[in-house]
PDB file of C-alpha atoms in Angstrom:
ATOM      1  CA  MET A   1    -115.703   6.801 -16.940  1.00  0.00           C
ATOM      2  CA  ILE A   2    -116.423   4.296 -13.594  1.00  0.00           C
ATOM      3  CA  ILE A   3    -120.091   3.688 -12.065  1.00  0.00           C
ATOM      4  CA  LYS A   4    -119.491   3.899  -8.461  1.00  0.00           C
ATOM      5  CA  MET A   5    -122.319   0.988  -7.070  1.00  0.00           C
ATOM      6  CA  ASN A   6    -124.190   1.475  -3.987  1.00  0.00           C
ATOM      7  CA  ASP A   7    -124.508  -0.716  -1.244  1.00  0.00           C
ATOM      8  CA  LEU A   8    -127.749  -1.890  -2.500  1.00  0.00           C
ATOM      9  CA  ASP A   9    -127.034  -2.357  -5.847  1.00  0.00           C
ATOM     10  CA  LYS A  10    -123.642  -4.339  -4.566  1.00  0.00           C
ATOM     11  CA  ALA A  11    -125.572  -6.488  -2.010  1.00  0.00           C
ATOM     12  CA  LYS A  12    -128.064  -6.815  -4.599  1.00  0.00           C
ATOM     13  CA  LYS A  13    -125.208  -8.631  -6.954  1.00  0.00           C
ATOM     14  CA  VAL A  14    -123.703 -10.319  -4.448  1.00  0.00           C
ATOM     15  CA  ILE A  15    -127.548 -12.386  -4.003  1.00  0.00           C
ATOM     16  CA  ALA A  16    -127.607 -12.598  -7.315  1.00  0.00           C
ATOM     17  CA  THR A  17    -124.356 -14.761  -8.283  1.00  0.00           C
ATOM     18  CA  THR A  18    -124.615 -16.333  -4.959  1.00  0.00           C
ATOM     19  CA  THR A  19    -127.584 -18.846  -5.898  1.00  0.00           C
ATOM     20  CA  LYS A  20    -126.228 -22.071  -4.993  1.00  0.00           C
ATOM     21  CA  GLN A  21    -126.742 -23.340  -1.244  1.00  0.00           C
ATOM     22  CA  GLN A  22    -123.575 -23.557  -0.076  1.00  0.00           C
ATOM     23  CA  ARG A  23    -122.339 -20.235  -1.648  1.00  0.00           C
ATOM     24  CA  LEU A  24    -125.362 -18.916   0.161  1.00  0.00           C
ATOM     25  CA  ARG A  25    -124.327 -20.448   3.465  1.00  0.00           C
ATOM     26  CA  ASN A  26    -120.903 -18.763   2.981  1.00  0.00           C
ATOM     27  CA  VAL A  27    -122.491 -15.132   2.489  1.00  0.00           C
ATOM     28  CA  SER A  28    -124.261 -16.274   5.896  1.00  0.00           C
ATOM     29  CA  GLU A  29    -120.818 -16.882   7.503  1.00  0.00           C
ATOM     30  CA  GLU A  30    -119.388 -14.132   6.564  1.00  0.00           C
ATOM     31  CA  THR A  31    -122.050 -11.389   7.703  1.00  0.00           C
ATOM     32  CA  GLY A  32    -123.404 -13.000  10.515  1.00  0.00           C
ATOM     33  CA  ILE A  33    -126.590 -12.928   9.160  1.00  0.00           C
ATOM     34  CA  PRO A  34    -128.806 -15.826   9.337  1.00  0.00           C
ATOM     35  CA  LEU A  35    -128.932 -18.455   6.736  1.00  0.00           C
ATOM     36  CA  ALA A  36    -133.120 -18.377   6.361  1.00  0.00           C
ATOM     37  CA  THR A  37    -132.340 -14.225   6.142  1.00  0.00           C
ATOM     38  CA  ILE A  38    -129.973 -14.964   3.590  1.00  0.00           C
ATOM     39  CA  HIS A  39    -132.232 -17.283   1.526  1.00  0.00           C
ATOM     40  CA  SER A  40    -135.183 -14.708   1.592  1.00  0.00           C
ATOM     41  CA  TYR A  41    -133.064 -11.890  -0.102  1.00  0.00           C
ATOM     42  CA  SER A  42    -132.431 -13.830  -2.664  1.00  0.00           C
ATOM     43  CA  ALA A  43    -135.925 -15.207  -3.547  1.00  0.00           C
ATOM     44  CA  HIS A  44    -136.527 -11.359  -3.279  1.00  0.00           C
ATOM     45  CA  PRO A  45    -133.931  -9.374  -4.047  1.00  0.00           C
ATOM     46  CA  ASP A  46    -136.010  -5.938  -4.886  1.00  0.00           C
ATOM     47  CA  ASN A  47    -137.349  -6.432  -1.095  1.00  0.00           C
ATOM     48  CA  MET A  48    -133.668  -5.845  -0.060  1.00  0.00           C
ATOM     49  CA  VAL A  49    -134.149  -1.370   0.091  1.00  0.00           C
ATOM     50  CA  ASN A  50    -136.578  -1.886   3.012  1.00  0.00           C
ATOM     51  CA  VAL A  51    -133.847  -4.170   4.792  1.00  0.00           C
ATOM     52  CA  VAL A  52    -131.817  -2.434   7.578  1.00  0.00           C
ATOM     53  CA  TRP A  53    -128.615  -0.602   6.113  1.00  0.00           C
ATOM     54  CA  ASP A  54    -126.444  -2.755   7.988  1.00  0.00           C
ATOM     55  CA  ARG A  55    -127.069  -5.942   6.752  1.00  0.00           C
ATOM     56  CA  VAL A  56    -127.379  -4.654   3.133  1.00  0.00           C
ATOM     57  CA  TYR A  57    -123.588  -2.952   3.470  1.00  0.00           C
ATOM     58  CA  LYS A  58    -122.550  -5.991   5.097  1.00  0.00           C
ATOM     59  CA  ILE A  59    -123.371  -8.161   2.417  1.00  0.00           C
ATOM     60  CA  GLY A  60    -122.185  -5.500  -0.090  1.00  0.00           C
ATOM     61  CA  GLN A  61    -119.156  -5.813   1.395  1.00  0.00           C
ATOM     62  CA  ILE A  62    -117.946  -9.348   0.395  1.00  0.00           C
ATOM     63  CA  LEU A  63    -118.330  -7.364  -3.179  1.00  0.00           C
ATOM     64  CA  SER A  64    -115.502  -5.068  -2.964  1.00  0.00           C
ATOM     65  CA  PRO A  65    -114.650  -4.620   0.818  1.00  0.00           C
ATOM     66  CA  ASP A  66    -114.712  -0.225   1.184  1.00  0.00           C
ATOM     67  CA  ASP A  67    -110.897   0.801   1.879  1.00  0.00           C
ATOM     68  CA  SER A  68    -111.189   3.844   0.940  1.00  0.00           C
ATOM     69  CA  GLY A  69    -111.387   5.786   3.859  1.00  0.00           C
ATOM     70  CA  GLU A  70    -114.465   7.834   2.134  1.00  0.00           C
ATOM     71  CA  LYS A  71    -117.375   8.310   4.353  1.00  0.00           C
ATOM     72  CA  THR A  72    -120.314   5.253   4.141  1.00  0.00           C
ATOM     73  CA  GLU A  73    -124.268   6.111   3.359  1.00  0.00           C
ATOM     74  CA  PHE A  74    -124.646   5.711   7.298  1.00  0.00           C
ATOM     75  CA  ASP A  75    -121.971   8.100   7.960  1.00  0.00           C
ATOM     76  CA  LYS A  76    -123.493  10.613   5.853  1.00  0.00           C
ATOM     77  CA  ALA A  77    -126.784   9.937   6.940  1.00  0.00           C
ATOM     78  CA  LYS A  78    -125.720  10.739  10.482  1.00  0.00           C
ATOM     79  CA  ALA A  79    -124.151  13.473   9.547  1.00  0.00           C
ATOM     80  CA  VAL A  80    -127.344  14.953   7.976  1.00  0.00           C
ATOM     81  CA  ILE A  81    -129.256  14.073  10.969  1.00  0.00           C
ATOM     82  CA  THR A  82    -126.782  15.245  13.396  1.00  0.00           C
ATOM     83  CA  ASN A  83    -126.190  18.701  11.491  1.00  0.00           C
ATOM     84  CA  PRO A  84    -127.579  21.433  12.888  1.00  0.00           C
ATOM     85  CA  ASP A  85    -127.945  23.585  10.272  1.00  0.00           C
ATOM     86  CA  LEU A  86    -130.286  21.166   8.622  1.00  0.00           C
ATOM     87  CA  THR A  87    -133.881  22.022   9.785  1.00  0.00           C
ATOM     88  CA  THR A  88    -136.443  19.475  10.126  1.00  0.00           C
ATOM     89  CA  PRO A  89    -138.419  20.702   7.088  1.00  0.00           C
ATOM     90  CA  GLU A  90    -135.230  20.868   4.837  1.00  0.00           C
ATOM     91  CA  ILE A  91    -134.858  17.426   5.441  1.00  0.00           C
ATOM     92  CA  HIS A  92    -137.931  16.381   4.274  1.00  0.00           C
ATOM     93  CA  ARG A  93    -138.236  18.446   1.438  1.00  0.00           C
ATOM     94  CA  LEU A  94    -134.905  17.190   0.355  1.00  0.00           C
ATOM     95  CA  SER A  95    -135.665  13.155   1.640  1.00  0.00           C
ATOM     96  CA  ALA A  96    -138.975  13.003   1.563  1.00  0.00           C
ATOM     97  CA  LEU A  97    -139.208  11.079   4.540  1.00  0.00           C
ATOM     98  CA  PRO A  98    -142.028  11.772   7.451  1.00  0.00           C
ATOM     99  CA  TYR A  99    -141.549  15.004   9.725  1.00  0.00           C
ATOM    100  CA  THR A 100    -141.758  12.032  12.571  1.00  0.00           C
ATOM    101  CA  THR A 101    -138.869   9.849  11.302  1.00  0.00           C
ATOM    102  CA  ILE A 102    -136.663  12.474  11.140  1.00  0.00           C
ATOM    103  CA  ASP A 103    -137.449  14.010  14.329  1.00  0.00           C
ATOM    104  CA  ALA A 104    -137.103  10.083  16.068  1.00  0.00           C
ATOM    105  CA  TYR A 105    -133.666  10.181  14.483  1.00  0.00           C
ATOM    106  CA  ARG A 106    -132.798  13.630  16.228  1.00  0.00           C
ATOM    107  CA  LYS A 107    -134.052  12.432  19.176  1.00  0.00           C
ATOM    108  CA  ASP A 108    -132.375   9.330  19.477  1.00  0.00           C
ATOM    109  CA  ILE A 109    -129.566   8.656  16.805  1.00  0.00           C
ATOM    110  CA  LYS A 110    -129.431   5.504  17.638  1.00  0.00           C
ATOM    111  CA  ARG A 111    -132.319   5.322  15.822  1.00  0.00           C
ATOM    112  CA  LEU A 112    -130.821   5.304  12.675  1.00  0.00           C
ATOM    113  CA  ASN A 113    -128.530   1.731  13.140  1.00  0.00           C
ATOM    114  CA  LYS A 114    -132.103  -0.183  12.430  1.00  0.00           C
ATOM    115  CA  ALA A 115    -133.050   1.924   9.328  1.00  0.00           C
ATOM    116  CA  ALA A 116    -134.029   0.489   6.125  1.00  0.00           C
ATOM    117  CA  TRP A 117    -131.115   1.202   3.621  1.00  0.00           C
ATOM    118  CA  LYS A 118    -133.712   3.355   1.690  1.00  0.00           C
ATOM    119  CA  ARG A 119    -133.952   5.710   4.513  1.00  0.00           C
ATOM    120  CA  ILE A 120    -130.309   5.960   5.022  1.00  0.00           C
ATOM    121  CA  HIS A 121    -129.565   5.834   1.435  1.00  0.00           C
ATOM    122  CA  GLN A 122    -132.025   9.145   0.699  1.00  0.00           C
ATOM    123  CA  LEU A 123    -130.366  10.753   3.698  1.00  0.00           C
ATOM    124  CA  ALA A 124    -126.675  10.193   2.682  1.00  0.00           C
ATOM    125  CA  GLN A 125    -128.244  12.068  -1.180  1.00  0.00           C
ATOM    126  CA  ILE A 126    -128.707  14.942   0.751  1.00  0.00           C
ATOM    127  CA  TYR A 127    -125.263  14.382   1.735  1.00  0.00           C
ATOM    128  CA  ASP A 128    -123.766  13.627  -1.141  1.00  0.00           C
ATOM    129  CA  GLU A 129    -125.702  16.362  -2.899  1.00  0.00           C
ATOM    130  CA  THR A 130    -126.361  19.396  -0.656  1.00  0.00           C
ATOM    131  CA  MET A 131    -123.539  19.529   1.493  1.00  0.00           C
ATOM    132  CA  LYS A 132    -120.517  18.843  -0.737  1.00  0.00           C
ATOM    133  CA  THR A 133    -122.093  21.033  -3.523  1.00  0.00           C
ATOM    134  CA  ASN A 134    -121.918  23.846  -1.026  1.00  0.00           C
ATOM    135  CA  ASN A 135    -118.962  22.926   0.461  1.00  0.00           C
ATOM    136  CA  LEU A 136    -120.346  22.222   3.476  1.00  0.00           C
ATOM    137  CA  THR A 137    -118.618  20.652   5.941  1.00  0.00           C
ATOM    138  CA  LEU A 138    -120.327  17.866   8.600  1.00  0.00           C
TER     139      LEU A 138
END
């Protein structure tokens, strides 16, 4: 049985195995994330759950680049937010995200670009669990 790691697990593994200064610098250079920020993630990897999704994704791609052609968690989250068949209360019930947050994403989808990994992951889980099991296309 193959267990697929999510983006946060991949990023944490990269950070955990990249402890020396030069290796952290390599992560910084590969991702474009400032070295001081990478140091912060290294010191507190559990706090990465609140890091902007894009950064978590970039770090995780060092471990295993995604060339499968599958949707990223961000793509899935965007599909859930833009799906007119899902109401804000339904998304709230399934994700526990605040109504105001969901409405803000729906009014300005660009706000999703700066969402924490945790929020993107919650929305992506809706896609995985609800959309695929009901054979809905997004």
